[in-house]
Amino acid sequence: MRWTNDRADNVDDRRGSGGGMLVGGGLGTLIIAAIIFFLGGDPSAILNNGVGNTPQTEQRKLTSEEIQVREFIRMLSAENNQTWDKIFSENGMQYRDPKIVLFENVTQSNCGTAQAAMGPFYCPADETVYMDMSFFGEMQQKFGARVTEFTVAYVLAHEIGHHIQTILGTTQQVDKMRTRGQYSEADMNRVSVATELQADFYAGLWAKQTDNREKFLDPQDIQSAMEAAAAVGDDNIQKRTAGYVNQEAFTHGSSEQRVEWFMKGYSSGDFTQGNTFDQLLK
């Protein structure tokens, strides 16, 4: 993909500032904690069960490669902000920029303690995307994704998709459903899938509309996004971690669904076609 000259000022780079390393917890725990994070809860009770702290790491200077990564994230953030500001304006709404935090090992959010093993996530309580860039190495090694610059762009756009849901009130509606306790676990899993697939749709929509403005994509970029979406499908993760697939336990959607909804956003470029809830919860 081609870098643009735009840079955002809403990126908080906490790498190199020191912090404890959290250890413990399996993938299942981390997935549950990530869901709780997204729904606005505090996953610390789950994450801290059997988790210990090591001594604080020392402060250090960032490497030139890490500084380059920060500039890349600032560029992606700027392009997200410009595109979503335009989409919201065209639909008679007001957009507000999220904050992006880059961290390593562990940091604090208004949703609780964030740790690298959780991967990127969005915290609605402080409207911030938290990203430890080591996630992308794990994504490649454990889940078979080919990591490119646009893989990072897709993941960030997906998390900003959750920010869109918070602005629109979708996140709050889902949280009310969860806290009422009147829905079964299977029902809430289906709601979670619809929520995640809508964020994939928004990521595809962002890619399309930004490319219309900036012409920043190469043909292989969309292919790498589809590969990344497929890699983090529930069926692929379950196969690689448990050896079997339990569809009732899906919380993010299958590989096929994730690719489908990303491509629907990209192919249509139409904000109004992203109602996954109506289509998936009939």
PDB file of C-alpha atoms in Angstrom:
ATOM      1  CA  MET A   1       0.000   0.000   0.000  1.00  0.00           C
ATOM      2  CA  ARG A   2       1.070   3.579  -0.600  1.00  0.00           C
ATOM      3  CA  TRP A   3       1.684   5.829   2.373  1.00  0.00           C
ATOM      4  CA  THR A   4      -0.025   9.212   2.323  1.00  0.00           C
ATOM      5  CA  ASN A   5       1.335  12.448   3.806  1.00  0.00           C
ATOM      6  CA  ASP A   6      -1.462  12.727   6.376  1.00  0.00           C
ATOM      7  CA  ARG A   7      -0.691  12.241  10.078  1.00  0.00           C
ATOM      8  CA  ALA A   8      -3.038  12.302  13.073  1.00  0.00           C
ATOM      9  CA  ASP A   9      -2.234  13.660  16.528  1.00  0.00           C
ATOM     10  CA  ASN A  10      -4.478  11.233  18.410  1.00  0.00           C
ATOM     11  CA  VAL A  11      -1.849   8.459  18.744  1.00  0.00           C
ATOM     12  CA  ASP A  12      -0.401   7.924  22.236  1.00  0.00           C
ATOM     13  CA  ASP A  13       2.772   5.832  22.007  1.00  0.00           C
ATOM     14  CA  ARG A  14       3.460   4.271  25.421  1.00  0.00           C
ATOM     15  CA  ARG A  15       6.112   1.832  24.225  1.00  0.00           C
ATOM     16  CA  GLY A  16       9.457   2.194  25.898  1.00  0.00           C
ATOM     17  CA  SER A  17       7.916   3.766  28.995  1.00  0.00           C
ATOM     18  CA  GLY A  18       8.300   0.646  31.141  1.00  0.00           C
ATOM     19  CA  GLY A  19       5.649  -1.618  32.666  1.00  0.00           C
ATOM     20  CA  GLY A  20       5.092  -5.018  34.217  1.00  0.00           C
ATOM     21  CA  MET A  21       4.823  -8.176  32.158  1.00  0.00           C
ATOM     22  CA  LEU A  22       1.645 -10.139  32.818  1.00  0.00           C
ATOM     23  CA  VAL A  23       1.798 -13.888  32.349  1.00  0.00           C
ATOM     24  CA  GLY A  24      -0.765 -16.658  32.547  1.00  0.00           C
ATOM     25  CA  GLY A  25      -4.172 -17.393  31.102  1.00  0.00           C
ATOM     26  CA  GLY A  26      -5.001 -19.479  28.049  1.00  0.00           C
ATOM     27  CA  LEU A  27      -6.406 -18.461  24.694  1.00  0.00           C
ATOM     28  CA  GLY A  28      -9.947 -19.222  25.807  1.00  0.00           C
ATOM     29  CA  THR A  29      -9.551 -16.882  28.769  1.00  0.00           C
ATOM     30  CA  LEU A  30      -8.152 -14.169  26.532  1.00  0.00           C
ATOM     31  CA  ILE A  31     -11.017 -14.466  24.047  1.00  0.00           C
ATOM     32  CA  ILE A  32     -13.580 -14.228  26.859  1.00  0.00           C
ATOM     33  CA  ALA A  33     -11.755 -11.243  28.309  1.00  0.00           C
ATOM     34  CA  ALA A  34     -11.653  -9.549  24.919  1.00  0.00           C
ATOM     35  CA  ILE A  35     -15.416  -9.929  24.574  1.00  0.00           C
ATOM     36  CA  ILE A  36     -15.927  -8.437  28.034  1.00  0.00           C
ATOM     37  CA  PHE A  37     -13.629  -5.558  27.083  1.00  0.00           C
ATOM     38  CA  PHE A  38     -15.676  -4.826  23.982  1.00  0.00           C
ATOM     39  CA  LEU A  39     -18.954  -4.938  25.871  1.00  0.00           C
ATOM     40  CA  GLY A  40     -17.705  -2.314  28.301  1.00  0.00           C
ATOM     41  CA  GLY A  41     -17.037  -4.582  31.273  1.00  0.00           C
ATOM     42  CA  ASP A  42     -13.947  -5.035  33.410  1.00  0.00           C
ATOM     43  CA  PRO A  43     -12.146  -8.297  32.575  1.00  0.00           C
ATOM     44  CA  SER A  44      -9.566  -7.929  35.345  1.00  0.00           C
ATOM     45  CA  ALA A  45     -11.199 -10.655  37.446  1.00  0.00           C
ATOM     46  CA  ILE A  46     -10.691 -13.089  34.565  1.00  0.00           C
ATOM     47  CA  LEU A  47      -7.269 -11.874  33.518  1.00  0.00           C
ATOM     48  CA  ASN A  48      -5.877 -11.718  37.041  1.00  0.00           C
ATOM     49  CA  ASN A  49      -7.011 -15.215  37.991  1.00  0.00           C
ATOM     50  CA  GLY A  50      -3.727 -17.052  38.214  1.00  0.00           C
ATOM     51  CA  VAL A  51      -1.845 -14.184  36.594  1.00  0.00           C
ATOM     52  CA  GLY A  52       1.301 -12.847  38.206  1.00  0.00           C
ATOM     53  CA  ASN A  53       3.345  -9.688  37.829  1.00  0.00           C
ATOM     54  CA  THR A  54       7.047  -9.605  37.093  1.00  0.00           C
ATOM     55  CA  PRO A  55       9.224  -6.645  38.063  1.00  0.00           C
ATOM     56  CA  GLN A  56       8.832  -3.416  36.121  1.00  0.00           C
ATOM     57  CA  THR A  57      10.708  -3.247  32.839  1.00  0.00           C
ATOM     58  CA  GLU A  58      13.119  -0.372  32.366  1.00  0.00           C
ATOM     59  CA  GLN A  59      12.399   2.612  30.190  1.00  0.00           C
ATOM     60  CA  ARG A  60      14.116   2.536  26.840  1.00  0.00           C
ATOM     61  CA  LYS A  61      14.430   4.497  23.620  1.00  0.00           C
ATOM     62  CA  LEU A  62      12.324   3.372  20.718  1.00  0.00           C
ATOM     63  CA  THR A  63      14.103   1.862  17.756  1.00  0.00           C
ATOM     64  CA  SER A  64      13.935   3.470  14.338  1.00  0.00           C
ATOM     65  CA  GLU A  65      11.634   0.635  13.228  1.00  0.00           C
ATOM     66  CA  GLU A  66       9.268   1.331  16.136  1.00  0.00           C
ATOM     67  CA  ILE A  67       9.211   5.029  15.287  1.00  0.00           C
ATOM     68  CA  GLN A  68       8.358   4.070  11.707  1.00  0.00           C
ATOM     69  CA  VAL A  69       5.488   1.940  13.008  1.00  0.00           C
ATOM     70  CA  ARG A  70       4.186   4.910  14.983  1.00  0.00           C
ATOM     71  CA  GLU A  71       4.236   7.064  11.852  1.00  0.00           C
ATOM     72  CA  PHE A  72       2.362   4.335   9.986  1.00  0.00           C
ATOM     73  CA  ILE A  73      -0.329   4.191  12.676  1.00  0.00           C
ATOM     74  CA  ARG A  74      -0.567   7.996  12.688  1.00  0.00           C
ATOM     75  CA  MET A  75      -1.093   7.882   8.934  1.00  0.00           C
ATOM     76  CA  LEU A  76      -3.766   5.182   9.174  1.00  0.00           C
ATOM     77  CA  SER A  77      -5.481   7.063  11.985  1.00  0.00           C
ATOM     78  CA  ALA A  78      -5.572  10.250   9.912  1.00  0.00           C
ATOM     79  CA  GLU A  79      -7.094   8.410   6.955  1.00  0.00           C
ATOM     80  CA  ASN A  80      -9.698   6.777   9.186  1.00  0.00           C
ATOM     81  CA  ASN A  81     -10.616  10.113  10.737  1.00  0.00           C
ATOM     82  CA  GLN A  82     -10.956  11.845   7.376  1.00  0.00           C
ATOM     83  CA  THR A  83     -13.043   9.072   5.842  1.00  0.00           C
ATOM     84  CA  TRP A  84     -15.396   8.649   8.781  1.00  0.00           C
ATOM     85  CA  ASP A  85     -15.821  12.384   9.229  1.00  0.00           C
ATOM     86  CA  LYS A  86     -16.944  12.517   5.583  1.00  0.00           C
ATOM     87  CA  ILE A  87     -19.295   9.522   5.912  1.00  0.00           C
ATOM     88  CA  PHE A  88     -20.897  10.888   9.066  1.00  0.00           C
ATOM     89  CA  SER A  89     -21.283  14.353   7.566  1.00  0.00           C
ATOM     90  CA  GLU A  90     -22.963  12.906   4.469  1.00  0.00           C
ATOM     91  CA  ASN A  91     -25.446  11.115   6.733  1.00  0.00           C
ATOM     92  CA  GLY A  92     -26.214  14.138   8.912  1.00  0.00           C
ATOM     93  CA  MET A  93     -24.196  12.979  11.911  1.00  0.00           C
ATOM     94  CA  GLN A  94     -21.207  14.235  13.917  1.00  0.00           C
ATOM     95  CA  TYR A  95     -18.047  12.126  14.075  1.00  0.00           C
ATOM     96  CA  ARG A  96     -15.464  12.267  16.861  1.00  0.00           C
ATOM     97  CA  ASP A  97     -11.965  10.864  16.579  1.00  0.00           C
ATOM     98  CA  PRO A  98     -10.983   7.909  18.772  1.00  0.00           C
ATOM     99  CA  LYS A  99      -7.669   7.794  20.594  1.00  0.00           C
ATOM    100  CA  ILE A 100      -5.065   5.195  19.557  1.00  0.00           C
ATOM    101  CA  VAL A 101      -2.678   3.794  22.178  1.00  0.00           C
ATOM    102  CA  LEU A 102       0.424   1.811  21.230  1.00  0.00           C
ATOM    103  CA  PHE A 103       1.812  -0.203  24.130  1.00  0.00           C
ATOM    104  CA  GLU A 104       3.976  -3.179  24.953  1.00  0.00           C
ATOM    105  CA  ASN A 105       3.373  -5.871  27.561  1.00  0.00           C
ATOM    106  CA  VAL A 106       0.751  -4.101  29.681  1.00  0.00           C
ATOM    107  CA  THR A 107      -0.995  -0.758  30.135  1.00  0.00           C
ATOM    108  CA  GLN A 108      -4.122   0.631  31.749  1.00  0.00           C
ATOM    109  CA  SER A 109      -7.415   1.449  30.068  1.00  0.00           C
ATOM    110  CA  ASN A 110     -10.779   2.589  31.380  1.00  0.00           C
ATOM    111  CA  CYS A 111     -11.961  -0.965  30.710  1.00  0.00           C
ATOM    112  CA  GLY A 112      -9.303  -2.435  33.008  1.00  0.00           C
ATOM    113  CA  THR A 113      -5.797  -3.741  32.554  1.00  0.00           C
ATOM    114  CA  ALA A 114      -4.720  -4.304  28.955  1.00  0.00           C
ATOM    115  CA  GLN A 115      -2.102  -6.901  28.128  1.00  0.00           C
ATOM    116  CA  ALA A 116      -0.358  -7.804  24.921  1.00  0.00           C
ATOM    117  CA  ALA A 117      -1.752 -11.352  24.810  1.00  0.00           C
ATOM    118  CA  MET A 118      -5.261 -10.000  24.244  1.00  0.00           C
ATOM    119  CA  GLY A 119      -4.403  -8.477  20.889  1.00  0.00           C
ATOM    120  CA  PRO A 120      -5.802  -5.157  19.679  1.00  0.00           C
ATOM    121  CA  PHE A 121      -9.109  -4.090  21.221  1.00  0.00           C
ATOM    122  CA  TYR A 122     -11.401  -1.085  21.531  1.00  0.00           C
ATOM    123  CA  CYS A 123     -12.472   0.249  24.929  1.00  0.00           C
ATOM    124  CA  PRO A 124     -15.799   2.103  24.690  1.00  0.00           C
ATOM    125  CA  ALA A 125     -15.372   3.603  28.169  1.00  0.00           C
ATOM    126  CA  ASP A 126     -12.523   5.844  26.969  1.00  0.00           C
ATOM    127  CA  GLU A 127     -13.175   5.563  23.207  1.00  0.00           C
ATOM    128  CA  THR A 128      -9.657   4.271  22.638  1.00  0.00           C
ATOM    129  CA  VAL A 129      -8.103   1.563  20.477  1.00  0.00           C
ATOM    130  CA  TYR A 130      -5.272  -0.287  22.266  1.00  0.00           C
ATOM    131  CA  MET A 131      -2.663  -2.010  20.104  1.00  0.00           C
ATOM    132  CA  ASP A 132       0.393  -4.049  20.999  1.00  0.00           C
ATOM    133  CA  MET A 133       2.084  -4.561  17.656  1.00  0.00           C
ATOM    134  CA  SER A 134       3.503  -7.963  18.677  1.00  0.00           C
ATOM    135  CA  PHE A 135      -0.004  -9.313  18.025  1.00  0.00           C
ATOM    136  CA  PHE A 136       0.732  -9.405  14.311  1.00  0.00           C
ATOM    137  CA  GLY A 137       3.624 -11.805  14.795  1.00  0.00           C
ATOM    138  CA  GLU A 138       1.287 -14.058  16.782  1.00  0.00           C
ATOM    139  CA  MET A 139      -1.329 -13.722  14.080  1.00  0.00           C
ATOM    140  CA  GLN A 140       1.123 -15.028  11.513  1.00  0.00           C
ATOM    141  CA  GLN A 141       2.695 -17.752  13.635  1.00  0.00           C
ATOM    142  CA  LYS A 142      -0.423 -19.166  15.323  1.00  0.00           C
ATOM    143  CA  PHE A 143      -3.274 -18.494  12.921  1.00  0.00           C
ATOM    144  CA  GLY A 144      -1.620 -18.620   9.517  1.00  0.00           C
ATOM    145  CA  ALA A 145      -2.173 -15.029   8.422  1.00  0.00           C
ATOM    146  CA  ARG A 146       0.236 -13.406   5.983  1.00  0.00           C
ATOM    147  CA  VAL A 147       0.995 -10.112   7.684  1.00  0.00           C
ATOM    148  CA  THR A 148       1.398  -7.061   5.462  1.00  0.00           C
ATOM    149  CA  GLU A 149       0.988  -3.340   6.034  1.00  0.00           C
ATOM    150  CA  PHE A 150      -2.630  -3.628   5.003  1.00  0.00           C
ATOM    151  CA  THR A 151      -3.169  -6.438   7.516  1.00  0.00           C
ATOM    152  CA  VAL A 152      -2.383  -3.839  10.177  1.00  0.00           C
ATOM    153  CA  ALA A 153      -4.645  -1.344   8.398  1.00  0.00           C
ATOM    154  CA  TYR A 154      -7.525  -3.852   8.385  1.00  0.00           C
ATOM    155  CA  VAL A 155      -7.169  -4.669  12.092  1.00  0.00           C
ATOM    156  CA  LEU A 156      -7.039  -0.995  13.074  1.00  0.00           C
ATOM    157  CA  ALA A 157     -10.033  -0.218  10.832  1.00  0.00           C
ATOM    158  CA  HIS A 158     -11.961  -3.097  12.442  1.00  0.00           C
ATOM    159  CA  GLU A 159     -11.315  -1.705  15.924  1.00  0.00           C
ATOM    160  CA  ILE A 160     -12.302   1.778  14.787  1.00  0.00           C
ATOM    161  CA  GLY A 161     -15.445   0.081  13.467  1.00  0.00           C
ATOM    162  CA  HIS A 162     -16.278  -0.626  17.112  1.00  0.00           C
ATOM    163  CA  HIS A 163     -15.774   3.078  17.784  1.00  0.00           C
ATOM    164  CA  ILE A 164     -18.344   3.800  15.069  1.00  0.00           C
ATOM    165  CA  GLN A 165     -20.727   1.457  16.875  1.00  0.00           C
ATOM    166  CA  THR A 166     -20.179   3.354  20.123  1.00  0.00           C
ATOM    167  CA  ILE A 167     -20.920   6.699  18.487  1.00  0.00           C
ATOM    168  CA  LEU A 168     -24.085   5.259  16.920  1.00  0.00           C
ATOM    169  CA  GLY A 169     -25.227   3.658  20.204  1.00  0.00           C
ATOM    170  CA  THR A 170     -24.892   0.061  18.998  1.00  0.00           C
ATOM    171  CA  THR A 171     -22.357  -0.825  21.686  1.00  0.00           C
ATOM    172  CA  GLN A 172     -24.617   0.527  24.407  1.00  0.00           C
ATOM    173  CA  GLN A 173     -27.615  -1.446  23.134  1.00  0.00           C
ATOM    174  CA  VAL A 174     -25.598  -4.669  23.104  1.00  0.00           C
ATOM    175  CA  ASP A 175     -24.346  -3.967  26.627  1.00  0.00           C
ATOM    176  CA  LYS A 176     -27.919  -3.479  27.865  1.00  0.00           C
ATOM    177  CA  MET A 177     -28.858  -6.844  26.377  1.00  0.00           C
ATOM    178  CA  ARG A 178     -25.970  -8.456  28.206  1.00  0.00           C
ATOM    179  CA  THR A 179     -26.657  -6.852  31.584  1.00  0.00           C
ATOM    180  CA  ARG A 180     -30.389  -7.632  31.531  1.00  0.00           C
ATOM    181  CA  GLY A 181     -29.600 -11.320  31.790  1.00  0.00           C
ATOM    182  CA  GLN A 182     -32.722 -12.333  29.881  1.00  0.00           C
ATOM    183  CA  TYR A 183     -30.877 -13.719  26.883  1.00  0.00           C
ATOM    184  CA  SER A 184     -29.164 -17.096  26.708  1.00  0.00           C
ATOM    185  CA  GLU A 185     -25.451 -17.480  26.130  1.00  0.00           C
ATOM    186  CA  ALA A 186     -26.186 -18.768  22.614  1.00  0.00           C
ATOM    187  CA  ASP A 187     -28.295 -15.688  21.877  1.00  0.00           C
ATOM    188  CA  MET A 188     -25.591 -13.335  23.122  1.00  0.00           C
ATOM    189  CA  ASN A 189     -22.999 -15.196  21.052  1.00  0.00           C
ATOM    190  CA  ARG A 190     -25.101 -14.513  17.952  1.00  0.00           C
ATOM    191  CA  VAL A 191     -25.335 -10.842  18.908  1.00  0.00           C
ATOM    192  CA  SER A 192     -21.572 -10.766  19.376  1.00  0.00           C
ATOM    193  CA  VAL A 193     -21.064 -12.274  15.913  1.00  0.00           C
ATOM    194  CA  ALA A 194     -23.322  -9.617  14.360  1.00  0.00           C
ATOM    195  CA  THR A 195     -21.383  -6.936  16.219  1.00  0.00           C
ATOM    196  CA  GLU A 196     -17.995  -8.168  15.014  1.00  0.00           C
ATOM    197  CA  LEU A 197     -19.108  -8.693  11.419  1.00  0.00           C
ATOM    198  CA  GLN A 198     -20.462  -5.151  11.327  1.00  0.00           C
ATOM    199  CA  ALA A 199     -17.003  -3.923  12.397  1.00  0.00           C
ATOM    200  CA  ASP A 200     -15.567  -5.941   9.493  1.00  0.00           C
ATOM    201  CA  PHE A 201     -18.091  -4.294   7.171  1.00  0.00           C
ATOM    202  CA  TYR A 202     -17.007  -0.865   8.415  1.00  0.00           C
ATOM    203  CA  ALA A 203     -13.354  -1.806   7.814  1.00  0.00           C
ATOM    204  CA  GLY A 204     -14.138  -2.718   4.199  1.00  0.00           C
ATOM    205  CA  LEU A 205     -16.191   0.446   3.752  1.00  0.00           C
ATOM    206  CA  TRP A 206     -13.301   2.529   5.101  1.00  0.00           C
ATOM    207  CA  ALA A 207     -10.857   0.849   2.690  1.00  0.00           C
ATOM    208  CA  LYS A 208     -13.103   1.547  -0.296  1.00  0.00           C
ATOM    209  CA  GLN A 209     -13.872   5.163   0.470  1.00  0.00           C
ATOM    210  CA  THR A 210     -10.304   5.979   1.472  1.00  0.00           C
ATOM    211  CA  ASP A 211      -8.964   4.426  -1.717  1.00  0.00           C
ATOM    212  CA  ASN A 212     -11.455   6.492  -3.703  1.00  0.00           C
ATOM    213  CA  ARG A 213      -9.902   9.599  -2.156  1.00  0.00           C
ATOM    214  CA  GLU A 214      -6.226   8.650  -1.844  1.00  0.00           C
ATOM    215  CA  LYS A 215      -5.640   5.797  -4.329  1.00  0.00           C
ATOM    216  CA  PHE A 216      -3.452   4.162  -1.691  1.00  0.00           C
ATOM    217  CA  LEU A 217      -4.244   0.481  -2.275  1.00  0.00           C
ATOM    218  CA  ASP A 218      -2.496  -2.103  -4.411  1.00  0.00           C
ATOM    219  CA  PRO A 219      -4.472  -5.121  -5.724  1.00  0.00           C
ATOM    220  CA  GLN A 220      -2.782  -7.471  -3.249  1.00  0.00           C
ATOM    221  CA  ASP A 221      -3.797  -5.323  -0.271  1.00  0.00           C
ATOM    222  CA  ILE A 222      -7.428  -6.424  -0.340  1.00  0.00           C
ATOM    223  CA  GLN A 223      -6.297 -10.033  -0.698  1.00  0.00           C
ATOM    224  CA  SER A 224      -4.155  -9.706   2.437  1.00  0.00           C
ATOM    225  CA  ALA A 225      -7.124  -8.209   4.323  1.00  0.00           C
ATOM    226  CA  MET A 226      -9.304 -11.164   3.293  1.00  0.00           C
ATOM    227  CA  GLU A 227      -6.584 -13.563   4.423  1.00  0.00           C
ATOM    228  CA  ALA A 228      -6.375 -11.802   7.770  1.00  0.00           C
ATOM    229  CA  ALA A 229     -10.165 -11.836   8.184  1.00  0.00           C
ATOM    230  CA  ALA A 230     -10.212 -15.557   7.418  1.00  0.00           C
ATOM    231  CA  ALA A 231      -7.347 -16.235   9.836  1.00  0.00           C
ATOM    232  CA  VAL A 232      -9.235 -14.745  12.790  1.00  0.00           C
ATOM    233  CA  GLY A 233     -12.516 -16.500  11.996  1.00  0.00           C
ATOM    234  CA  ASP A 234     -13.866 -18.503  14.926  1.00  0.00           C
ATOM    235  CA  ASP A 235     -13.721 -21.770  12.999  1.00  0.00           C
ATOM    236  CA  ASN A 236     -10.048 -21.318  12.114  1.00  0.00           C
ATOM    237  CA  ILE A 237      -9.118 -20.350  15.679  1.00  0.00           C
ATOM    238  CA  GLN A 238     -11.062 -23.289  17.129  1.00  0.00           C
ATOM    239  CA  LYS A 239      -9.471 -25.752  14.714  1.00  0.00           C
ATOM    240  CA  ARG A 240      -5.987 -24.542  15.544  1.00  0.00           C
ATOM    241  CA  THR A 241      -6.481 -24.393  19.319  1.00  0.00           C
ATOM    242  CA  ALA A 242      -9.035 -27.099  20.133  1.00  0.00           C
ATOM    243  CA  GLY A 243      -8.945 -29.289  17.049  1.00  0.00           C
ATOM    244  CA  TYR A 244     -12.677 -29.061  16.368  1.00  0.00           C
ATOM    245  CA  VAL A 245     -15.351 -26.484  15.534  1.00  0.00           C
ATOM    246  CA  ASN A 246     -18.297 -25.586  17.781  1.00  0.00           C
ATOM    247  CA  GLN A 247     -20.466 -23.158  15.847  1.00  0.00           C
ATOM    248  CA  GLU A 248     -22.664 -22.344  18.856  1.00  0.00           C
ATOM    249  CA  ALA A 249     -19.601 -20.932  20.593  1.00  0.00           C
ATOM    250  CA  PHE A 250     -18.794 -18.499  17.750  1.00  0.00           C
ATOM    251  CA  THR A 251     -18.436 -14.906  18.967  1.00  0.00           C
ATOM    252  CA  HIS A 252     -16.756 -13.216  15.984  1.00  0.00           C
ATOM    253  CA  GLY A 253     -18.058 -15.136  12.974  1.00  0.00           C
ATOM    254  CA  SER A 254     -16.636 -17.820  10.715  1.00  0.00           C
ATOM    255  CA  SER A 255     -13.778 -17.166   8.328  1.00  0.00           C
ATOM    256  CA  GLU A 256     -16.253 -17.145   5.438  1.00  0.00           C
ATOM    257  CA  GLN A 257     -18.520 -14.626   7.194  1.00  0.00           C
ATOM    258  CA  ARG A 258     -15.676 -12.302   8.100  1.00  0.00           C
ATOM    259  CA  VAL A 259     -14.413 -12.218   4.527  1.00  0.00           C
ATOM    260  CA  GLU A 260     -17.985 -11.815   3.225  1.00  0.00           C
ATOM    261  CA  TRP A 261     -18.796  -8.781   5.361  1.00  0.00           C
ATOM    262  CA  PHE A 262     -15.441  -7.074   4.833  1.00  0.00           C
ATOM    263  CA  MET A 263     -15.908  -7.476   1.090  1.00  0.00           C
ATOM    264  CA  LYS A 264     -19.515  -6.298   1.282  1.00  0.00           C
ATOM    265  CA  GLY A 265     -18.297  -3.055   2.828  1.00  0.00           C
ATOM    266  CA  TYR A 266     -15.508  -2.751   0.279  1.00  0.00           C
ATOM    267  CA  SER A 267     -17.580  -3.666  -2.777  1.00  0.00           C
ATOM    268  CA  SER A 268     -20.596  -1.535  -1.919  1.00  0.00           C
ATOM    269  CA  GLY A 269     -18.897   1.471  -0.360  1.00  0.00           C
ATOM    270  CA  ASP A 270     -22.364   2.118   1.088  1.00  0.00           C
ATOM    271  CA  PHE A 271     -22.711   2.897   4.797  1.00  0.00           C
ATOM    272  CA  THR A 272     -26.390   1.893   4.826  1.00  0.00           C
ATOM    273  CA  GLN A 273     -25.735  -1.739   3.848  1.00  0.00           C
ATOM    274  CA  GLY A 274     -23.994  -2.722   7.077  1.00  0.00           C
ATOM    275  CA  ASN A 275     -26.946  -3.826   9.226  1.00  0.00           C
ATOM    276  CA  THR A 276     -25.618  -7.249  10.192  1.00  0.00           C
ATOM    277  CA  PHE A 277     -28.118  -7.510  13.059  1.00  0.00           C
ATOM    278  CA  ASP A 278     -31.176  -7.569  10.794  1.00  0.00           C
ATOM    279  CA  GLN A 279     -29.569 -10.131   8.508  1.00  0.00           C
ATOM    280  CA  LEU A 280     -28.046 -12.449  11.124  1.00  0.00           C
ATOM    281  CA  LEU A 281     -30.536 -12.342  13.989  1.00  0.00           C
ATOM    282  CA  LYS A 282     -33.756 -13.169  12.140  1.00  0.00           C
TER     283      LYS A 282
END
